[in-house]
Structure formats: structure tokens, C-alpha cells
Short mmCIF file of C-alpha atoms and ligand atoms in Angstrom, two decimals:
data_model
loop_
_atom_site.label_atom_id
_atom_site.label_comp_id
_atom_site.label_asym_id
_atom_site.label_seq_id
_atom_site.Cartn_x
_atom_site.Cartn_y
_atom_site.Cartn_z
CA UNK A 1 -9.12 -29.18 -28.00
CA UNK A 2 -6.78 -26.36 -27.92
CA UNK A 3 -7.56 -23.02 -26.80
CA UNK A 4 -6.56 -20.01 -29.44
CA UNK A 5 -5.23 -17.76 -27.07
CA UNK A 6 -3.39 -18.65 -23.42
CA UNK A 7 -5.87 -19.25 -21.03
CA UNK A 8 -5.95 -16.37 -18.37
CA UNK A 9 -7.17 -18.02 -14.68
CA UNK A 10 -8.39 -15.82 -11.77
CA UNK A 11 -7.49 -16.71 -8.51
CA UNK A 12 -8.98 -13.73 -6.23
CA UNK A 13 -9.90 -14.14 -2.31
CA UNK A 14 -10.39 -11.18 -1.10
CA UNK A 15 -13.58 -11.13 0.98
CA UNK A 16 -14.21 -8.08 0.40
CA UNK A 17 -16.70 -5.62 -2.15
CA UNK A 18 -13.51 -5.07 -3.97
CA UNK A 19 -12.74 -8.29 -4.07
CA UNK A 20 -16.02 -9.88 -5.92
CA UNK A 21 -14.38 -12.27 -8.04
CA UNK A 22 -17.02 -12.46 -10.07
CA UNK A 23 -16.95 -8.63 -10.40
CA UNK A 24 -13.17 -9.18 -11.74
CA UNK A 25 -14.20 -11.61 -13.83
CA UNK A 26 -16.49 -9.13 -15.71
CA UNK A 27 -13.81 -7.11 -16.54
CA UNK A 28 -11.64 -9.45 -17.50
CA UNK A 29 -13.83 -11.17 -20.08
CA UNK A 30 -14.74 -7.41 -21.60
CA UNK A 31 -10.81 -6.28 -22.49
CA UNK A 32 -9.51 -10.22 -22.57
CA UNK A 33 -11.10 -10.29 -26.46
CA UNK A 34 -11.13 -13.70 -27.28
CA UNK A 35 -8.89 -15.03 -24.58
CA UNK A 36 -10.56 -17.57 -22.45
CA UNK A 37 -10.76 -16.10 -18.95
CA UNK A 38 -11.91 -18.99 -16.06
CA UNK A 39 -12.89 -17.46 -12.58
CA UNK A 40 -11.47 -20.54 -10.37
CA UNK A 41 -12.46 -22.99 -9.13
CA UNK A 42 -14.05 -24.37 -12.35
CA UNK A 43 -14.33 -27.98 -12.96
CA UNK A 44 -13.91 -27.66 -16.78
CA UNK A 45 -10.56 -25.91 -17.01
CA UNK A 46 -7.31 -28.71 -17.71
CA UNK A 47 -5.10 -26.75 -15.32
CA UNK A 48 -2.29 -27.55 -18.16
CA UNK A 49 -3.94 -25.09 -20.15
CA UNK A 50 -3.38 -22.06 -18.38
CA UNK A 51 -0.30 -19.76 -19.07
CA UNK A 52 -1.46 -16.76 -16.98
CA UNK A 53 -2.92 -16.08 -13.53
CA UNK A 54 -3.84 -13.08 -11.66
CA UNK A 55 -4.59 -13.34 -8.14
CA UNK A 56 -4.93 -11.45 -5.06
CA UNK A 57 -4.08 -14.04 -1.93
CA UNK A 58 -4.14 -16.99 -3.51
CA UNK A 59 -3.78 -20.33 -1.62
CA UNK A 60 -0.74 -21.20 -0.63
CA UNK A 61 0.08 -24.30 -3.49
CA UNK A 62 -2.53 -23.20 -5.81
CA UNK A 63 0.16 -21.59 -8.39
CA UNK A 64 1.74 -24.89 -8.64
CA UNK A 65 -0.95 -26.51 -9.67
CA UNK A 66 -0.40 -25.23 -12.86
CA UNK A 67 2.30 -26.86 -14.94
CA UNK A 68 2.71 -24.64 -18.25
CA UNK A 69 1.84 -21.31 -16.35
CA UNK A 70 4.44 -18.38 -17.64
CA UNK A 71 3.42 -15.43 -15.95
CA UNK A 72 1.71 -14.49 -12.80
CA UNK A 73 -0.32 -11.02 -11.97
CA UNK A 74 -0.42 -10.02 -8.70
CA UNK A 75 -3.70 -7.94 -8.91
CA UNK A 76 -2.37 -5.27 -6.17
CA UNK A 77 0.83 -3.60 -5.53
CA UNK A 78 2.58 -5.42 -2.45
CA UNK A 79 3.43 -8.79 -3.19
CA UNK A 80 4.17 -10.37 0.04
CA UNK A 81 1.48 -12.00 0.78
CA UNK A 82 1.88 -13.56 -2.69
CA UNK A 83 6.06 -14.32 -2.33
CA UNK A 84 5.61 -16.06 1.25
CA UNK A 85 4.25 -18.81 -0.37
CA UNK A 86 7.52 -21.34 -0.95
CA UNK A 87 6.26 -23.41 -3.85
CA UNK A 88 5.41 -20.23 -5.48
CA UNK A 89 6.44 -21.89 -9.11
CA UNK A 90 9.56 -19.79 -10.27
CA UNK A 91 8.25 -17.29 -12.51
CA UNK A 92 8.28 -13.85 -13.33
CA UNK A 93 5.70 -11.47 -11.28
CA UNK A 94 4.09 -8.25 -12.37
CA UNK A 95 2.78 -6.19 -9.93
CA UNK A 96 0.40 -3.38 -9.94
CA UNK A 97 2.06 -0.28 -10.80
CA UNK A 98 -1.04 2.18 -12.45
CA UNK A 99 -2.02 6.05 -12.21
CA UNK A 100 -5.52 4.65 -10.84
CA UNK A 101 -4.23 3.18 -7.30
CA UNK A 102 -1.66 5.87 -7.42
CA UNK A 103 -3.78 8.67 -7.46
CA UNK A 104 -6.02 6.89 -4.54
CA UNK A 105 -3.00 7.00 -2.61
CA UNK A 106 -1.91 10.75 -3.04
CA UNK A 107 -5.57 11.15 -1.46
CA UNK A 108 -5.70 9.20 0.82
CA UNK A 109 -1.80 10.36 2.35
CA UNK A 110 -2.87 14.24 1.50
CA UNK A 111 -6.05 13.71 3.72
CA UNK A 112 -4.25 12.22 6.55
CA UNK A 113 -1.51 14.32 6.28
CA UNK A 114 -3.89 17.79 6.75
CA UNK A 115 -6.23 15.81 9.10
CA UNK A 116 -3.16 16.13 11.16
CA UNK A 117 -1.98 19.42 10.42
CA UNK A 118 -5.39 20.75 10.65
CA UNK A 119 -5.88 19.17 13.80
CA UNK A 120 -9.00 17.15 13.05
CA UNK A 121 -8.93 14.72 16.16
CA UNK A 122 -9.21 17.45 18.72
CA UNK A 123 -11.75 19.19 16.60
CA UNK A 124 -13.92 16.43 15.96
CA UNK A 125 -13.95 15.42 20.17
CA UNK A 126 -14.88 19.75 20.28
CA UNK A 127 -17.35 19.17 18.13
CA UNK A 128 -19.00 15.85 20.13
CA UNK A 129 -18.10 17.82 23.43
CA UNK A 130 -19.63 21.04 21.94
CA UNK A 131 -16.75 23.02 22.79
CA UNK A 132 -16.32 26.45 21.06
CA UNK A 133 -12.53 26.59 21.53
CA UNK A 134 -10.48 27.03 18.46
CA UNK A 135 -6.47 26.54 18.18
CA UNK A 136 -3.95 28.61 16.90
CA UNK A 137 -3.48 27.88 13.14
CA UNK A 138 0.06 27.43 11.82
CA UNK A 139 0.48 27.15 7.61
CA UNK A 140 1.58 23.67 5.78
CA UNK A 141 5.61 25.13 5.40
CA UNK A 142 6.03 24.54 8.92
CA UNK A 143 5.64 20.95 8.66
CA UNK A 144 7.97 18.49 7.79
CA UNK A 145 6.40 15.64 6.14
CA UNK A 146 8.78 12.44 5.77
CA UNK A 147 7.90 9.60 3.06
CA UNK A 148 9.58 5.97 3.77
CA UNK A 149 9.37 4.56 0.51
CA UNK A 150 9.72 6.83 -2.39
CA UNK A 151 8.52 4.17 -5.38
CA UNK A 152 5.68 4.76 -7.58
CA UNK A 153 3.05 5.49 -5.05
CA UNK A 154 5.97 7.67 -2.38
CA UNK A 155 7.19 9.90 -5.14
CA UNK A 156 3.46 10.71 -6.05
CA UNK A 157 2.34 11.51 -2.87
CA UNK A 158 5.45 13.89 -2.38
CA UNK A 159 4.27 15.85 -5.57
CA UNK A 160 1.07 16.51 -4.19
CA UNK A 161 2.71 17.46 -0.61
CA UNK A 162 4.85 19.72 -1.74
CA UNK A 163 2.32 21.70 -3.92
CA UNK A 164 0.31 22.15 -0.78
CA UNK A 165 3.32 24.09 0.52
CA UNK A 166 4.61 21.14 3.28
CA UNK A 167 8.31 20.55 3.10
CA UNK A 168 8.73 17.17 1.75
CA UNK A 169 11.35 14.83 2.22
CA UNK A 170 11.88 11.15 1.55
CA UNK A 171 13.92 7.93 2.14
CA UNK A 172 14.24 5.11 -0.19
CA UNK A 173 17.00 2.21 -0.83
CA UNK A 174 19.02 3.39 -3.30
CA UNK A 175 19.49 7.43 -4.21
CA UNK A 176 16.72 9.33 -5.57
CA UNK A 177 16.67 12.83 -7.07
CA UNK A 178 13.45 14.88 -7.32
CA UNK A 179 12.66 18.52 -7.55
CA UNK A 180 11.91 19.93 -4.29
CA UNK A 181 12.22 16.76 -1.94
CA UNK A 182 14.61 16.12 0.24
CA UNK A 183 16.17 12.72 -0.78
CA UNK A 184 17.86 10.35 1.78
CA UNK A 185 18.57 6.50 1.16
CA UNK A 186 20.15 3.58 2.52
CA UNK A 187 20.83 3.21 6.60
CA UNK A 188 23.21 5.93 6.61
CA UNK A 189 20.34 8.70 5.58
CA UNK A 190 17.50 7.21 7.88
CA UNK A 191 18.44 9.22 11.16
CA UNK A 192 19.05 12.38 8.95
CA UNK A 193 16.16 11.57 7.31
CA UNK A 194 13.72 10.86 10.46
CA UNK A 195 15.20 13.99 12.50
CA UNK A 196 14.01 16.53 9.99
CA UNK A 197 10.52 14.55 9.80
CA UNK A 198 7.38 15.85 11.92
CA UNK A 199 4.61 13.62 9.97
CA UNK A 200 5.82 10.68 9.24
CA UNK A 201 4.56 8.57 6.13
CA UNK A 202 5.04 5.11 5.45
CA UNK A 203 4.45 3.42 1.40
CA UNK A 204 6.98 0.80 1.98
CA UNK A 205 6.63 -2.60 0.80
CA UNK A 206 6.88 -5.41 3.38
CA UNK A 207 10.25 -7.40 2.94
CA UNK A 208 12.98 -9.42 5.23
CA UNK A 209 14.61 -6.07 5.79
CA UNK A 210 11.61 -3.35 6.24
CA UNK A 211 9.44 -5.75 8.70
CA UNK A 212 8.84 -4.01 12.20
CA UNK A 213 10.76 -1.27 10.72
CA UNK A 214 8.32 1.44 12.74
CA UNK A 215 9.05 0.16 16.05
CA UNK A 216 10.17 2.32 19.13
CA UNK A 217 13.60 3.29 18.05
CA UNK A 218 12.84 5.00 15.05
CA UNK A 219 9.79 6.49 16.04
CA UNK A 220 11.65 8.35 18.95
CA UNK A 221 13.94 9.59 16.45
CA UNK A 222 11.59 11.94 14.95
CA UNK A 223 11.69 15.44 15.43
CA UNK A 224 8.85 16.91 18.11
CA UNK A 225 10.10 20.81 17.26
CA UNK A 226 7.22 21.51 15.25
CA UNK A 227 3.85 23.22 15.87
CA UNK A 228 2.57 19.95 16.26
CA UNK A 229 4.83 19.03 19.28
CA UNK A 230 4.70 15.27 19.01
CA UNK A 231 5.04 13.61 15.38
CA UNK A 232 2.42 12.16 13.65
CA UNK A 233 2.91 8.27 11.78
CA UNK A 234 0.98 7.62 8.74
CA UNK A 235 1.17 3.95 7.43
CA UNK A 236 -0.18 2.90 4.39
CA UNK A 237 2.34 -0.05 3.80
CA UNK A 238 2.11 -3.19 5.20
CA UNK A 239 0.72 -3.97 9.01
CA UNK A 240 4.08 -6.19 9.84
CA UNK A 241 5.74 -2.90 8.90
CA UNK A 242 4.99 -1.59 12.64
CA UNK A 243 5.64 -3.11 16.11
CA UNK A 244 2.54 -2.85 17.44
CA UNK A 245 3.24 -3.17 20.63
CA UNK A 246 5.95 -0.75 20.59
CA UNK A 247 3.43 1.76 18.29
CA UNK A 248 1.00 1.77 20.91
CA UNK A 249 3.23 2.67 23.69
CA UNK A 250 4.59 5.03 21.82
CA UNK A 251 1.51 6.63 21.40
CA UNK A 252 0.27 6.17 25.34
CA UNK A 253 3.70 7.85 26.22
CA UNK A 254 3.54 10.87 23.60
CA UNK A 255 6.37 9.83 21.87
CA UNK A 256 4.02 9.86 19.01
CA UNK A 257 1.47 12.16 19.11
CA UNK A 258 -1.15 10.88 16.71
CA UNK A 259 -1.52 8.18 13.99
CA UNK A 260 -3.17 6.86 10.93
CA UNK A 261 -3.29 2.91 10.91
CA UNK A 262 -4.37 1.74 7.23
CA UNK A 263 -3.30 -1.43 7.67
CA UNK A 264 -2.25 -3.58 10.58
CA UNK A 265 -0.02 -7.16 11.60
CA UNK A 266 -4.07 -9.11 11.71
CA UNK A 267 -6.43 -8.06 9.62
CA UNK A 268 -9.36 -7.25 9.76
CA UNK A 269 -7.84 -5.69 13.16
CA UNK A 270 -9.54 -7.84 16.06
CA UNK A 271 -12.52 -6.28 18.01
CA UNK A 272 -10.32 -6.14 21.13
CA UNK A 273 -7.10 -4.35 19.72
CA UNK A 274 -7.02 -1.26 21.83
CA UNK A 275 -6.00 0.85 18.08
CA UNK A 276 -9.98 0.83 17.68
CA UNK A 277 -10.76 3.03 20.83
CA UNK A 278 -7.33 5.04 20.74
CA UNK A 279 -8.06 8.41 20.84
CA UNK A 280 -4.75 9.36 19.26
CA UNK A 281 -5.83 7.00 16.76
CA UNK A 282 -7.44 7.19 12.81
CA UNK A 283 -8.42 3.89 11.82
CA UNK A 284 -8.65 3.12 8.09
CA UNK A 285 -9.60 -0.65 6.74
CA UNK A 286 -7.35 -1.28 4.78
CA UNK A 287 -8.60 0.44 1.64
CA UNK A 288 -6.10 3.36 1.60
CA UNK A 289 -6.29 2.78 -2.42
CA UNK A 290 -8.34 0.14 -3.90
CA UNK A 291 -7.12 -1.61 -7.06
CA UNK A 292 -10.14 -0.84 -9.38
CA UNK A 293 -10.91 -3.41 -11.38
CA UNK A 294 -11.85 -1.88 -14.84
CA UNK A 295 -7.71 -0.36 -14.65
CA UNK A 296 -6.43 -3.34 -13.36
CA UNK A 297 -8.01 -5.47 -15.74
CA UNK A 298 -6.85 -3.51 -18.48
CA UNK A 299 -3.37 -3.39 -17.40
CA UNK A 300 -2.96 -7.00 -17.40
CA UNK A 301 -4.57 -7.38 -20.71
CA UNK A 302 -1.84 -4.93 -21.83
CA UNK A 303 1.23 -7.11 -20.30
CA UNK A 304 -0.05 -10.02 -21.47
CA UNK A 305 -0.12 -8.63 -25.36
CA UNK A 306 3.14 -7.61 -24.92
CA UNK A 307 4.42 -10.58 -23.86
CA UNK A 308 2.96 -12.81 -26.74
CA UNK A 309 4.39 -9.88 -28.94
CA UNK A 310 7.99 -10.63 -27.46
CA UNK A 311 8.03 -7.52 -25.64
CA UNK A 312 9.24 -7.04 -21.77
CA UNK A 313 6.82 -7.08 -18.92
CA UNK A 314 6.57 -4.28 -16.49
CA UNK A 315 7.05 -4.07 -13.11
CA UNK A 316 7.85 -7.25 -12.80
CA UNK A 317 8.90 -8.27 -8.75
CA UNK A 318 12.69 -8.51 -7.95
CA UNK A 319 12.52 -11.50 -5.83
CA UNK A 320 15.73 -11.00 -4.25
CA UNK A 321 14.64 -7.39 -2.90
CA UNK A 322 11.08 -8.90 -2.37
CA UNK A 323 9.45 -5.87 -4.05
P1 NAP B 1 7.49 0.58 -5.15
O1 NAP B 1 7.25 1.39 -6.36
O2 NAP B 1 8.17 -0.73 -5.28
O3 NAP B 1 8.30 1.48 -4.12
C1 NAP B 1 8.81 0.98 -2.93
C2 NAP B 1 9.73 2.03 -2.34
O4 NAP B 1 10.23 1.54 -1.08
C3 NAP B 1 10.95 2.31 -3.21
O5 NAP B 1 11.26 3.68 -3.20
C4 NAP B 1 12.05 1.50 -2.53
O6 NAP B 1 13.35 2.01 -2.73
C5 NAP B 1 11.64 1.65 -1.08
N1 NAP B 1 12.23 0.58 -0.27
C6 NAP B 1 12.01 -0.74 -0.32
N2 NAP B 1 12.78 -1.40 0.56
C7 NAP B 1 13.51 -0.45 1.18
C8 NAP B 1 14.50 -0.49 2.19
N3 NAP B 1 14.91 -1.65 2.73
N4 NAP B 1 15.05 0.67 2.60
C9 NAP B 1 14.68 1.84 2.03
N5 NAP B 1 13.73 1.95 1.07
C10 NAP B 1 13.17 0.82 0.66
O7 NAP B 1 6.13 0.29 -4.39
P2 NAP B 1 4.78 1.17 -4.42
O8 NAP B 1 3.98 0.85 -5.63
O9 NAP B 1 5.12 2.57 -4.15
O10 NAP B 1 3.99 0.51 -3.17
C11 NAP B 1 4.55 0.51 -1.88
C12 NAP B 1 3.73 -0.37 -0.93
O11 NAP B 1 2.49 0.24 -0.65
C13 NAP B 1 3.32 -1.74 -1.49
O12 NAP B 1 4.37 -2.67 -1.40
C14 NAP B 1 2.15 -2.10 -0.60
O13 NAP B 1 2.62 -2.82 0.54
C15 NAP B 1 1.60 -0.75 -0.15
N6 NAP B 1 0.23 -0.50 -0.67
C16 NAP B 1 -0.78 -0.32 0.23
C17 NAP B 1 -2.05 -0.04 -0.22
C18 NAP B 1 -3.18 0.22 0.73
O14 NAP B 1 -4.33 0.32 0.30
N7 NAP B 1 -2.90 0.37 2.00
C19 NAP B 1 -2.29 0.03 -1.61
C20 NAP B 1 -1.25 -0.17 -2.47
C21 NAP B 1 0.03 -0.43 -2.01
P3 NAP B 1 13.98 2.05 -4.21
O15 NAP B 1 13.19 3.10 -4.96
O16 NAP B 1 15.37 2.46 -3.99
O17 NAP B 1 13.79 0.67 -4.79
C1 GLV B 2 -3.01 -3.15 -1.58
O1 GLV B 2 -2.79 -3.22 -0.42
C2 GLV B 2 -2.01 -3.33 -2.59
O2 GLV B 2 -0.93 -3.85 -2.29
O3 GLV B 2 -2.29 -2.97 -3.75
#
């Protein structure tokens, strides 16, 4: 029998609270109307039925399982997990691009970038020590605060930076004009770009050209004449973004001064990696902005009535950029 409206199947492993595919799968069935909505695996579905999915690390083959598919949802914002998968079936991708996970990111990046600036590592070791011994104060306008990646979640951040009072620059691929920020792109601005920046902040997206992009020769390009004397990396991206190896001795030689790891080449980071006990080191598991699942949910529901009304999807990936 034929289904009304194009089946919609969830593919979600996760392994984590966020990740309760059964949790998506509530949401989905509240704003999918009368859409039928299978959590896989489900013995009853004909996989020839289904014309969406939305996933979030699906096995590698499982998309092509699924002859009359026509769209696929990537239920987060970077995609390569999703794209390194070769028998991905040729279709278009929409990725997460919402206010929700935006917003989570501007926190996240603000906090780490005045945990920094506010010098929160030494006074939380004060505070275990029980040392009384406060450091000079300088404001946020004498920090430079540099944003790799200047897409939806890069240029947001920046906002929120530069209302603060830091000055704010960024670097992105192709050229980018916003109030108030400092715009490089391409190769040629990344050394102009990285010499003006004291914090560093990564939002890339992981691709053939930005992997191991934060490795020791662009780290020790950053400028260390600031009140903080050593810069500062915050990544948020993508673990393969970093050489870890390379990040690490960059931080036991002060070439780096302090970091904020969100995310990291094997995750969840092993119980031996020496980033756990670093003391030069905030560790975050990956969850520097959850994908909430009541916005999520409704986005999709959104692009998938637009494209049964003939309209364009959004955000869809460009597979030849990777992002
Ligand atoms: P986006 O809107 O696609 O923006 C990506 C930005 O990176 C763009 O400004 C792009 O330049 C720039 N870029 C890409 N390749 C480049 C290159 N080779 N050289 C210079 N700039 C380059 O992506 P987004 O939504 O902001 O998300 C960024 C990444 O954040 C995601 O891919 C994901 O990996 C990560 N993320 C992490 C978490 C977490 O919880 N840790 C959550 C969500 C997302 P153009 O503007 O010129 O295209
Ligand atoms: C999370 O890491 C995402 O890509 O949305």
C-alpha cells in the first residue's frame, strides 16, 4: 500500500543524551503531521519507500540502501563525517544551519574567549591552592580575537565579540564584509590575518584543504604582543582540524599559551591523551552547541514542505568544497 506522504527515515547514532534516537523520533512524529516517520532499524519499512533521511553518523552504506531516496538531512552542521562515506548515493544534502545551534555557539566561543581574557585557569589553580594573589586586569579592546571560519556560526560569534569591546577579526575562503571585523580570506590574508590575532578561534568545517590546518606553523604565527603574552587557540571545528601532536608541543613550549579543545582527531578523547591533565588545557566534550532536537526537527519538516512545494532547499552541502 502506498504511503500519502514520503516516508521520512531516521538514521541517528550518536551515543550520546543528545543523541536518543528515540528522543528524535518524538519530535519528528509531533511537526512531521501525517508523514510517516520510521526510527531505523524497523523491520516493517520497504526501504523503496523512503524519499528522505536525516541522520547523524550513519553507517557507512546505509544511505544506499535506499533506492528512491531524494534528499538527505544531515541533523548537525559539519558534514564530514557524513561525505567520507563513498557510496554516499548522489544527492543533495542539507545541513544544519539554525539560530538555535548558532546561538549555543556565540556562548560557548564568548565563554572561552573571557575565560581566557579573564584569566580563569590561573585563578581557578589560586583558588584550589588558596592563594590570595590577584593579577593585573587589562579591558577586552586589548585583545585581538581571530575567527577561522566566518560562516553562519563565525560571523555570529564575531557580533557578540565585538559588542563586548574585543577587536574582532576573521578569515574565511572567499571575501567577506562586516561592520566592525576585520575581514581576511584566501591564503594570501592568513599570515595578515594570524599576526594581528592574540585568541585564536576556530568554526571551520573539516575538508581536504582545512585538515591539520592548526598545526605548528600557523600557530607560531600568531601574535604574543598582547597582555596575554602567549596566544590562546579555541577550536570548536572539527578534531582533524589540529595536529595534535604539534598542538601539544606547542603548548609544552609556550608557543601557545592556553587552549580550549571542543573537539579532538578520537573521540571521546582516550583516557591516556595527555590534553586531559594539561594544565594549559580546557577540555570540552564535544558539545560546544548541541543540535536541539525540537529546532532541528522543525527545520527539516520545513525543507521538506518546500521541496514537495517545488521550492529550493537550504543550505544544501557543496560537495566539491565539502561544506
Ligand atoms: P559554514 O556556515 O559553512 O561556514 C564555514 C566557514 O568556513 C565559511 O566562512 C567558509 O568560507 C570558511 N571556510 C571553509 N573552508 C575554508 C578554507 N579552505 N579557507 C578559508 N575559509 C574556509 O559553517 P558553520 O555552520 O559556521 O559551521 C562551521 C563548523 O563548525 C562545522 O562544519 C562543524 O564542523 C563545526 N561545528 C561544531 C560544533 C560543536 O559542537 N563543536 C557544532 C556545530 C558545528 P566561505 O564563507 O568563504 O565559504
Ligand atoms: C556538531 O558538531 C555539528 O556539526 O553540528
Amino acid at each position: 500500500m502506498s504511503r500519502p506522504r514520503g516516508t521520512l527515515a531516521l538514521l541517528i547514532h550518536g551515543g550520546t543524551d543528545n543523541w536518543s534516537p528515540e528522543r528524535w523520533k518524538t519530535r519528528f512524529d509531533a511537526v512531521c503531521a501525517d508523514r510517516p516517520v520510521f526510527l531505523l532499524p524497523d523491520e516493517t519499512l520497504d526501504p523503496a519507500e523512503v524519499r528522505y533521511a536525516a541522520v547523524w553518523k550513519p553507517r557507512p552504506g546505509e544511505l544506499a540502501a535506499f533506492a528512491n531516496l531524494r534528499v538527505i538531512f544531515n541533523l548537525g552542521a559539519g558534514v564530514d563525517a557524513l561525505i567520507a562515506d563513498a557510496s554516499l548515493p548522489k544527492l543533495p544534502i542539507v545541513r544544519v544551519a539554525v539560530d538555535d545551534l548558532t546561538k549555543r555557539m556565540t556562548e560557548y566561543v564568548v565563554l572561552h574567549v573571557l575565560a581566557h581574557h579573564r584569566q580563569e585557569i590561573y585563578l581557578r589553580e589560586s583558588q584550589r591552592e588558596k592563594r590570595w594573589e590577584p593579577k593585573t586586569q587589562w579591558p577586552a579592546g586589548a585583545i585581538s580575537v581571530g575567527i577561522m571560519g566566518l560562516g553562519n556560526l563565525g560571523a555570529d560569534a564575531a557580533e557578540a565579540l565585538k559588542i563586548l569591546g574585543f577587536k574582532v577579526s576573521g578569515w574565511s575562503r572567499s571575501e567577506k564584509n562586516i561592520s566592525g571585523v576585520s575581514c581576511f580570506h584566501g591564503m594570501d590574508g592568513l599570515a595578515p590575518f594570524l599576526k594581528k590575532t592574540n585568541i585564536l578561534v576556530c568554526l571551520l568545517p573539516l575538508t581536504a584543504e582545512t585538515r591539520h590546518i592548526l598545526n605548528r606553523s600557523l600557530l607560531s604565527m600568531l601574535d604574543r604582543d598582547s597582555p596575554l603574552g602567549a596566544p590562546v587557540l579555541i577550536n570548536a571545528g572539527r578534531g582533524g582540524l589540529q595536529n595534535e601532536a604539534e598542538l601539544l608541543a606547542c603548548l609544552n613550549d609556550g608557543t601557545l599559551g592556553a587552549a580550549t579543545l571542543d573537539v579532538f582527531e578520537t573521540e571521546p578523547l582516550p583516557k591516556e591523551s595527555p590534553f586531559w591533565t594539561h594544565r594549559k588545557v580546557l577540555i570540552t566534550p564535544h558539545n560546544a552547541a548541541d543540535t536541539d532536537p525540537d529546532a532541528i526537527s522543525k527545520y527539516v519538516a520545513v525543507q521538506i514542505e518546500r521541496h514537495e512545494a517545488g521550492q529550493t532547499l537550504q543550505n544544501v552541502v557543496d560537495m566539491r568544497r565539502g561544506y
